[in-house]
Coordinates of C-alpha atoms and ligand atoms in Angstrom, one line a residue:
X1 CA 0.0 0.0 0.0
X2 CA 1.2 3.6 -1.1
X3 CA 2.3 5.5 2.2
X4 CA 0.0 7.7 2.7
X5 CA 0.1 10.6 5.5
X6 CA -2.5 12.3 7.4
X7 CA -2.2 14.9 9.7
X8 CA -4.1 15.7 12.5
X9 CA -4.8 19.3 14.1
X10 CA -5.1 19.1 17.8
X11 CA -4.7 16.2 20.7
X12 CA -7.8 16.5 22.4
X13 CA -10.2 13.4 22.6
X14 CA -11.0 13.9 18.8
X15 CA -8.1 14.5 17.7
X16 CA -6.1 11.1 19.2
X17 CA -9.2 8.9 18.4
X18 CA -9.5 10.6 14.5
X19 CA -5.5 9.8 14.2
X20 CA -6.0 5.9 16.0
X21 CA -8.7 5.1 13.9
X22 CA -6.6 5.9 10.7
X23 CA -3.4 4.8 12.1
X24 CA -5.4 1.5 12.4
X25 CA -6.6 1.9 9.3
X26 CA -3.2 2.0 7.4
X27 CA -2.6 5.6 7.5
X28 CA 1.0 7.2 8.9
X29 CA -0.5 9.8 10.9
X30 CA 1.0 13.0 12.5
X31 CA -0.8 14.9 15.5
X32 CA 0.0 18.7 15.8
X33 CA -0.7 19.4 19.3
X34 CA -0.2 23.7 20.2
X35 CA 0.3 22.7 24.1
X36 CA 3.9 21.9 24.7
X37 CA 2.5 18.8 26.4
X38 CA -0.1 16.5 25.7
X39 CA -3.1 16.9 28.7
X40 CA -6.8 17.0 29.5
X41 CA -8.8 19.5 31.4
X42 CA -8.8 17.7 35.3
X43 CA -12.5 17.0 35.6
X44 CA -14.5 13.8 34.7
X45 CA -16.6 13.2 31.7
X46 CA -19.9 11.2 30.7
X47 CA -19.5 8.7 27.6
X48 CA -22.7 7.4 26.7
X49 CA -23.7 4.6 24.6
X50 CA -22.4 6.2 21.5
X51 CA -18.9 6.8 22.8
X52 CA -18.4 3.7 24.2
X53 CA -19.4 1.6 21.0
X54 CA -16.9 3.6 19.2
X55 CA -14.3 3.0 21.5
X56 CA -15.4 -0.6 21.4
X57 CA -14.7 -0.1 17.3
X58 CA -11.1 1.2 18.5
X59 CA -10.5 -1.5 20.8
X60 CA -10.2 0.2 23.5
X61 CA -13.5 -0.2 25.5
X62 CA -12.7 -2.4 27.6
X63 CA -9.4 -0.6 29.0
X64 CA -11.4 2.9 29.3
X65 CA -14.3 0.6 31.1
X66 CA -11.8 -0.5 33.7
X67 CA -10.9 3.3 34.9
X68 CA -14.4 4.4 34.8
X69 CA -17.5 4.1 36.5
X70 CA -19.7 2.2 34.6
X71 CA -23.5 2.1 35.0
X72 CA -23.8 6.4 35.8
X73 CA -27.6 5.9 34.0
X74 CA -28.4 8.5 35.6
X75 CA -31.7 10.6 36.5
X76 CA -32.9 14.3 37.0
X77 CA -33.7 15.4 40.6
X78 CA -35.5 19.1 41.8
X79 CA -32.9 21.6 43.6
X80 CA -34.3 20.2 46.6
X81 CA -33.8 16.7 45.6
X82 CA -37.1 15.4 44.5
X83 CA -36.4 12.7 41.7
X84 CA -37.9 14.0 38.3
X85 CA -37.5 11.5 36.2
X86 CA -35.0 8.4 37.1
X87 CA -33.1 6.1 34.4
X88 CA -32.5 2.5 35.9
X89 CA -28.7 1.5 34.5
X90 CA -29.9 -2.2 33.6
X91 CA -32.6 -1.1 31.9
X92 CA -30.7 1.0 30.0
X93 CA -27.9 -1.5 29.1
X94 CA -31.1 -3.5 27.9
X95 CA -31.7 -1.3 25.6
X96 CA -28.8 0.4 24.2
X97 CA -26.3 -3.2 25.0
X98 CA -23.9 -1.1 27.2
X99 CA -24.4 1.7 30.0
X100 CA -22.7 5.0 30.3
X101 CA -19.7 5.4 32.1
X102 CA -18.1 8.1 33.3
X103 CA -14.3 8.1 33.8
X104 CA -11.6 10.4 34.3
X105 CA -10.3 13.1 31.4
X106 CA -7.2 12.3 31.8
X107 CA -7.5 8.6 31.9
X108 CA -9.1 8.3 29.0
X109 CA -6.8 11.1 27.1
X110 CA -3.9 9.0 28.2
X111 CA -5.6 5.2 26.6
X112 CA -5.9 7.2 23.3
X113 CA -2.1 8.5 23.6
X114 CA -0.6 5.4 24.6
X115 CA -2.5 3.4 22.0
X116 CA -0.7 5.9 18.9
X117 CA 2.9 5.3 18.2
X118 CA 4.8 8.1 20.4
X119 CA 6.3 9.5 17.3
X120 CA 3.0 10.1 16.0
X121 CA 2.3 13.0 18.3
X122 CA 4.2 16.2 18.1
X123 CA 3.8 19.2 20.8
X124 CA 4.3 22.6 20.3
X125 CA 2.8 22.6 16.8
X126 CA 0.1 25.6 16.4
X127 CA -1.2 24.3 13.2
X128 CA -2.3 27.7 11.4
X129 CA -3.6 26.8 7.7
X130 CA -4.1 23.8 5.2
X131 CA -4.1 23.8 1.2
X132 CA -7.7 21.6 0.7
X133 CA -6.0 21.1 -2.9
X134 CA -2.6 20.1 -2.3
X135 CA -3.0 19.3 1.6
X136 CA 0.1 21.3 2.7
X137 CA -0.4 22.1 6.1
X138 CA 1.3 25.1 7.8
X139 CA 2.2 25.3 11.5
X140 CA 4.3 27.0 13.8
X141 CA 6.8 25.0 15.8
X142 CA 8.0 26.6 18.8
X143 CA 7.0 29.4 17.1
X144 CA 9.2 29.1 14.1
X145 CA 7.1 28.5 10.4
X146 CA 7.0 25.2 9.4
X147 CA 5.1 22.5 7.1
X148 CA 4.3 19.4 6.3
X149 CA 2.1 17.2 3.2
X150 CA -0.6 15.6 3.5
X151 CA -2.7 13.8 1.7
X152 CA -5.6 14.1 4.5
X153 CA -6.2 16.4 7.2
X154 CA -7.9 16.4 10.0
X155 CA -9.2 19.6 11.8
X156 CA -9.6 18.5 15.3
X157 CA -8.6 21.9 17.0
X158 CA -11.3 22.6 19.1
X159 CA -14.2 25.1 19.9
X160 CA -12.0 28.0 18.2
X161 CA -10.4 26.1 15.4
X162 CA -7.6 27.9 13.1
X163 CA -8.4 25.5 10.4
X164 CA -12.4 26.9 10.7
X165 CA -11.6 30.1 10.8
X166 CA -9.3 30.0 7.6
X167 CA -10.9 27.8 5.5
X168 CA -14.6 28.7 6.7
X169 CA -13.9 32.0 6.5
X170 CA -17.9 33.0 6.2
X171 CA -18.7 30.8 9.9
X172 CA -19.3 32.9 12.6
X173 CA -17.1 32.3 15.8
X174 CA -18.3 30.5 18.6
X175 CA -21.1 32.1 20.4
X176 CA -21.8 32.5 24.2
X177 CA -24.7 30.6 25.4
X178 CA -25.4 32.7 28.5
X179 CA -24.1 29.8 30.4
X180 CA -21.1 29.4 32.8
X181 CA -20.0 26.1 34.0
X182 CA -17.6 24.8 36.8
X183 CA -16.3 21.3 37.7
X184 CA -13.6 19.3 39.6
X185 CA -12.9 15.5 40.1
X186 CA -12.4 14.2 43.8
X187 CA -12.0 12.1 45.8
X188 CA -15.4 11.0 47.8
X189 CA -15.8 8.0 50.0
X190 CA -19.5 8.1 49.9
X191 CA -21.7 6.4 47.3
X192 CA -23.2 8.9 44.7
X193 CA -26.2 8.3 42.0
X194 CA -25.4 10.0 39.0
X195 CA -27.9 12.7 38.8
X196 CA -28.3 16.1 36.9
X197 CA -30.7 18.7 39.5
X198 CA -32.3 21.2 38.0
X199 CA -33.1 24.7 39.9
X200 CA -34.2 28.0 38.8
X201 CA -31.6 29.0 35.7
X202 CA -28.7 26.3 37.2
X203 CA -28.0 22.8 36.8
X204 CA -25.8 20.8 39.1
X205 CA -24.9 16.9 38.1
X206 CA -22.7 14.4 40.0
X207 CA -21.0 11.6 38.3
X208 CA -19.0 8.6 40.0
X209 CA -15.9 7.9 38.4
X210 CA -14.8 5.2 39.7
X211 CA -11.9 4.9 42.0
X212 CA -13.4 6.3 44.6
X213 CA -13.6 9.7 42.6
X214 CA -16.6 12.3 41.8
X215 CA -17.1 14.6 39.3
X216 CA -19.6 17.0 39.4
X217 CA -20.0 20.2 37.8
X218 CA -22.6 23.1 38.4
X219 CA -23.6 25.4 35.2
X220 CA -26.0 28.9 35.5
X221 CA -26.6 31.8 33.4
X222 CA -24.6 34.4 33.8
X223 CA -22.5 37.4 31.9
X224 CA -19.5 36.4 29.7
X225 CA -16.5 36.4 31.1
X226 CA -17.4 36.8 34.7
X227 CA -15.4 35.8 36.8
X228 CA -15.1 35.3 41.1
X229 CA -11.6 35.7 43.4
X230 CA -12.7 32.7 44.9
X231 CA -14.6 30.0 42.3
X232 CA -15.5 27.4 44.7
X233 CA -16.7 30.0 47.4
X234 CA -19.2 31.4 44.1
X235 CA -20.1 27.6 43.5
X236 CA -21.1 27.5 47.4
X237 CA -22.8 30.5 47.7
X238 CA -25.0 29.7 44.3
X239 CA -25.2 25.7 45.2
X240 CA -24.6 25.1 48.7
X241 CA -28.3 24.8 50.0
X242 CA -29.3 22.8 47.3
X243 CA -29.6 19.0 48.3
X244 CA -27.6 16.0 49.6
X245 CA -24.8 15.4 48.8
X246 CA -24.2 18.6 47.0
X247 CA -23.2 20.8 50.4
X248 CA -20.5 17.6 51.5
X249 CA -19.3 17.4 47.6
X250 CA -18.5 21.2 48.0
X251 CA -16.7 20.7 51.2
X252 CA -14.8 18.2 50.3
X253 CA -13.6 20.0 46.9
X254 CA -10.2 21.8 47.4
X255 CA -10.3 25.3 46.0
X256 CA -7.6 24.6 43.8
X257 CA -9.6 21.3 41.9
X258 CA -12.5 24.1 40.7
X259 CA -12.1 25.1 36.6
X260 CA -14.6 27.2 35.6
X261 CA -15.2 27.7 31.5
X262 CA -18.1 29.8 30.2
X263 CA -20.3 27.7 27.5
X264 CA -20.1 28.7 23.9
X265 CA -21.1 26.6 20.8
X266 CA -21.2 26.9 17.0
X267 CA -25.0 28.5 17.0
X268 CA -24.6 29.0 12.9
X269 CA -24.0 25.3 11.9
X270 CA -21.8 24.4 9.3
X271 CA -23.0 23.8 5.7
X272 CA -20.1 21.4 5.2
X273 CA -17.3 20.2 7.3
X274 CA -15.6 19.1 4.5
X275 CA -13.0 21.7 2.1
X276 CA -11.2 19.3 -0.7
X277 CA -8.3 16.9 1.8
X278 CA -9.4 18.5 4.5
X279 CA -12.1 17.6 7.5
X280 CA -13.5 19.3 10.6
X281 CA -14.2 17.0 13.1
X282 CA -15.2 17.1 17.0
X283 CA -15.3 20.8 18.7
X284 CA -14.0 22.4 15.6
X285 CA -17.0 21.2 13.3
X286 CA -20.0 21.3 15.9
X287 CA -19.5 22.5 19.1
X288 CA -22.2 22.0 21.1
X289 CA -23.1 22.9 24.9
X290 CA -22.5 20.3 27.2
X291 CA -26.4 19.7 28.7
X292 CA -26.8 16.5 26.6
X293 CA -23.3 15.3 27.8
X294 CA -22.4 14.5 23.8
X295 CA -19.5 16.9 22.7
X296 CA -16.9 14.2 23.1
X297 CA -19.4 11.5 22.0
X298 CA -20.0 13.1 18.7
X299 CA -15.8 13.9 18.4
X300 CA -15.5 9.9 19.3
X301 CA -18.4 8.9 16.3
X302 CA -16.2 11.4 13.9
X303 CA -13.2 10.0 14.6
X304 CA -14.9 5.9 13.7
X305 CA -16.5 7.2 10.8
X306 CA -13.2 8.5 9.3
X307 CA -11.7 5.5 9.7
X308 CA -14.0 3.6 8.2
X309 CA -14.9 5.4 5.0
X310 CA -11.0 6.8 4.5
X311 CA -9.5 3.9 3.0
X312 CA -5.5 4.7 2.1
X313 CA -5.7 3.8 -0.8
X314 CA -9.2 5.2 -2.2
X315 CA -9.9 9.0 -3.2
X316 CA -9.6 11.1 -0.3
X317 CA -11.8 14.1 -1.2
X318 CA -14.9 11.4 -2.7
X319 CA -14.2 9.6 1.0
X320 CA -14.4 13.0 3.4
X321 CA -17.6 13.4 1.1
X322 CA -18.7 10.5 2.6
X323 CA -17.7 11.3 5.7
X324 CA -19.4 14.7 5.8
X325 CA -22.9 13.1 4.8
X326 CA -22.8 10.5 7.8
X327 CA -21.6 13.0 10.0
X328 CA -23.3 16.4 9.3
X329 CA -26.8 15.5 9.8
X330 CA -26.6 13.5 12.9
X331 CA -24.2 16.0 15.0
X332 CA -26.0 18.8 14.3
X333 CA -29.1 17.1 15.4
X334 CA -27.6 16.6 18.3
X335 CA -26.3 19.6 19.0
X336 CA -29.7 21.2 18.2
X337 CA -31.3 19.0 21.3
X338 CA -28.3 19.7 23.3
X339 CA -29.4 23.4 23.2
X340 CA -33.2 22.4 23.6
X341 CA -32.5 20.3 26.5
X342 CA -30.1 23.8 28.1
X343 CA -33.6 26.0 27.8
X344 CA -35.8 23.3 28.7
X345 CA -33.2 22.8 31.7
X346 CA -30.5 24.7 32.9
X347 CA -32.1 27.6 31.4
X348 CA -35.5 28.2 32.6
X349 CA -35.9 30.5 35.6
X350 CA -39.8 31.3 35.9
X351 CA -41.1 29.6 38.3
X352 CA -44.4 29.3 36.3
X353 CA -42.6 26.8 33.9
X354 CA -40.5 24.9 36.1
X355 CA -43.6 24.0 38.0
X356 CA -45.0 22.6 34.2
X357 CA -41.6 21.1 33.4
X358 CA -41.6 19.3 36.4
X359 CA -44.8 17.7 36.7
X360 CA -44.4 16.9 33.0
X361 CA -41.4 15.2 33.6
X362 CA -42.8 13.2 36.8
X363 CA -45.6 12.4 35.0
X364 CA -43.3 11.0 32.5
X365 CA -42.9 7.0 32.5
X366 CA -39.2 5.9 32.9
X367 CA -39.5 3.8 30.0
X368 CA -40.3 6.5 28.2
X369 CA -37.6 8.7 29.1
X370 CA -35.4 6.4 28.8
X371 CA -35.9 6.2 25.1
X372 CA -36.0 10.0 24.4
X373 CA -32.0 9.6 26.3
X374 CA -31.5 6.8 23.6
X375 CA -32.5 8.3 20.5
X376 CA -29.0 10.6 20.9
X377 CA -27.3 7.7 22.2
X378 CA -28.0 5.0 20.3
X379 CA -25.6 4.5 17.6
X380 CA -23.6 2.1 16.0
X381 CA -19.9 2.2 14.1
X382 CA -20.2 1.9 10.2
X383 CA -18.4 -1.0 8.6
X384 CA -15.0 0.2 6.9
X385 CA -15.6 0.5 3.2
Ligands
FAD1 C1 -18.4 21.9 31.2 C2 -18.4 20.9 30.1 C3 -18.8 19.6 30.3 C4 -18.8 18.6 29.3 N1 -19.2 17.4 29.5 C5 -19.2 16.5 28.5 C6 -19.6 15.1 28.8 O1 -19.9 14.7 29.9 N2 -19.6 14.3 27.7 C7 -19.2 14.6 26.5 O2 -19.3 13.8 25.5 N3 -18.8 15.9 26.2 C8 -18.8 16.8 27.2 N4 -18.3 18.1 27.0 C9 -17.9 18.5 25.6 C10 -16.4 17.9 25.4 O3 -15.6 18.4 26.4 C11 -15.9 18.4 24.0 O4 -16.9 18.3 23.0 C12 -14.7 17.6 23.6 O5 -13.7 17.8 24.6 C13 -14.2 18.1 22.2 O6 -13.1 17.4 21.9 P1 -12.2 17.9 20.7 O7 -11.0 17.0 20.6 O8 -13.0 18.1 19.5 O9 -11.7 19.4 21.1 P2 -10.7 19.8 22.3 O10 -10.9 19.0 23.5 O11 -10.9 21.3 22.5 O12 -9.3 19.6 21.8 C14 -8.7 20.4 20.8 C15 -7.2 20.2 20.9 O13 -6.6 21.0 19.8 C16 -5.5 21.8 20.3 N5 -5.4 22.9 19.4 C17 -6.2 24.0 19.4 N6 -5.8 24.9 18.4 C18 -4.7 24.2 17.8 C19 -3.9 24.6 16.7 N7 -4.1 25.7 16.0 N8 -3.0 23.7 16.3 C20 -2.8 22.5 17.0 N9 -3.5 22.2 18.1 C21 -4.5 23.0 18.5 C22 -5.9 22.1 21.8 O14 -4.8 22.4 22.5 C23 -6.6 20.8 22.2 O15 -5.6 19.8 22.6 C24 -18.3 19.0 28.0 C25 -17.9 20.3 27.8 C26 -17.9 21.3 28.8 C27 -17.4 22.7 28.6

């Protein structure tokens, strides 16, 4: 087979399972990473169904299994900790043939390094253009100009993608949601359900993560770019009467273990993610906010997809083609409900339409609920063609 070389933008989740999935598919693959060292944010994340079947496709599922928590089905609780709505985890694996699991960042950042060959991924490379035509890629490496050829490239860099912005040039940036959003991962000797609460215009949800480890992360409306001295102390003051075990979760969270991002997603969506050799994929191609818990599930469908429909030695713009038609439809249809399920949740402060929400979502059979959850997750890998 002819050596052919694709080159990744960006070493988040996407980005390392876009370049395993054609490293295992026969490609040589580079990975320009901007940080000087590979990482992940230190909070936890939710992979649903979706995710986990295509981590299954990379043969990794069972590793990433092992350093989660599997079985976080989940359920939606009042501020005061009335259960909504609940999802029963062997009901759900029932249906969908394997749970959610929530699992570390970084543990599941470092199964998708350390299953790439370590020359595969260079750091300190801003990547800052790419020819669609001839697939030259420019980057800056340690700040000096640089390039590389390739005959397929993947945009994987993020919610403010360089390869959007160039080659997309009529996309709006990202846009605020009106959302902020803070998290940490720690350690918790207590059991905790996973549950999402919903109170007037804020959202708190707790995840196991195995390993004696929480995550939990509390999102409100608010201005951009606000910002407190003290982040936990704002997270208490906003959250800490709201129900058990929320008050012990913020007591046991040090300070230092609080990140706080404010939400912003790609509120135009993309008419193609797809310019000639090169593909948007992940953050970079539909950013989405986070109420659904999909953003990295749709980066980790991308990245199977590609794999399966890039074959080395087929036509690389007639396969990204390809690529774009599986992909476009169902990401942004999940990204669309991700922002219905924010103003149906997070978002709604009158207390005339919580009230409604709520009773319509007791009132709601499990059953039922559990199959609007497994319309967005319910996916399976393509064959490779
Ligand atoms: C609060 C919050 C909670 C979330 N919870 C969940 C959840 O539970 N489940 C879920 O599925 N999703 C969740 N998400 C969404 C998820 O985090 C993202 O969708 C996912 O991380 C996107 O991965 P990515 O690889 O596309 O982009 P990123 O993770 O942003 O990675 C992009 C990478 O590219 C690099 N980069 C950027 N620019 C360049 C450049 N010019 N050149 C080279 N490299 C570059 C960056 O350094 C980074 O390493 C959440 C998001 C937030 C904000």
């Amino acid at each position: 087979m002819a050596d052919r070389h694709a080159v990744v933008a960006g070493a988040g989740i996407g980005g390392l399972a876009a370049a395993l999935a054609l490293h295992r598919r026969g490609w040589r693959v580079t990975v320009l990473e901007r940080a000087p060292e590979p990482r992940e944010v230190g909070a936890g994340i939710t992979l649903m169904a979706n995710a986990m079947r295509g981590l299954d496709a990379l043969g990794l599922g069972t590793q990433v299994r092992r350093l989660g928590h599997d079985g976080a089905a989940g359920g939606l609780r009042a501020w005061d900790g009335r259960w909504l709505s609940r999802v029963d985890a062997e009901e759900m694996n029932r249906l969908l043939g394997t749970t959610a699991l929530g699992v570390h960042r970084a543990a599941l950042h470092r199964v998708l390094r350390e299953a790439l060959p370590a020359e595969v991924l260079w750091t300190g490379c801003a990547v800052r253009d790419a020819d669609p035509g001839t697939g030259a890629v420019r980057y800056l490496r340690d700040g000096e100009p640089a390039e590389l050829r390739a005959d397929l490239v993947v945009g994987a860099d993020g919610l403010r993608s360089a390869l959007r912005s160039r080659l997309w040039p009529q996309s709006p940036p990202p846009a605020y949601t009106g959302s902020t959003a803070w998290r940490a991962a720690i350690p918790f000797d207590e059991p905790v359900p996973a549950a999402v609460s919903w109170g007037p215009a804020a959202e708190f949800g707790m995840v196991p993560l195995g390993d004696g480890q929480i995550y939990w992360y509390a999102s409100t409306n608010a201005p951009a770019g606000e910002h407190a001295p003290d982040e936990l102390a704002a997270v208490r003051e906003r959250f800490g009467h709201w129900h058990d075990p929320i008050p012990d979760l913020l007591a046991a969270t040090p300070p230092t273990a609080v990140l706080r991002n404010d939400l912003h997603h790609l509120a135009v969506p993309l008419g193609s993610y797809v310019r000639g050799r090169v593909a948007l994929l992940g953050d970079a191609a539909h950013a989405m906010t986070p109420h659904l818990g999909q953003g990295a599930c749709q980066a980790i469908e991308d990245a199977v997809t590609l794999g399966a429909v890039a074959d080395p030695a087929g036509d690389v713009p007639a396969a990204l083609r390809a690529y774009d038609q599986a992909r476009r439809p169902r990401s942004q249809a999940v990204a669309r409900a991700a922002a219905r399920t924010a103003r149906f949740g997070q978002e709604l402060r009158h207390p005339a339409a919580i009230a409604v929400r709520n009773a319509m979502l007791r009132l709601t059979p499990s059953r039922t609920a559990l199959r609007g959850m497994a319309r967005y997750a319910d996916w399976h890998p393509p064959q490779a063609v």
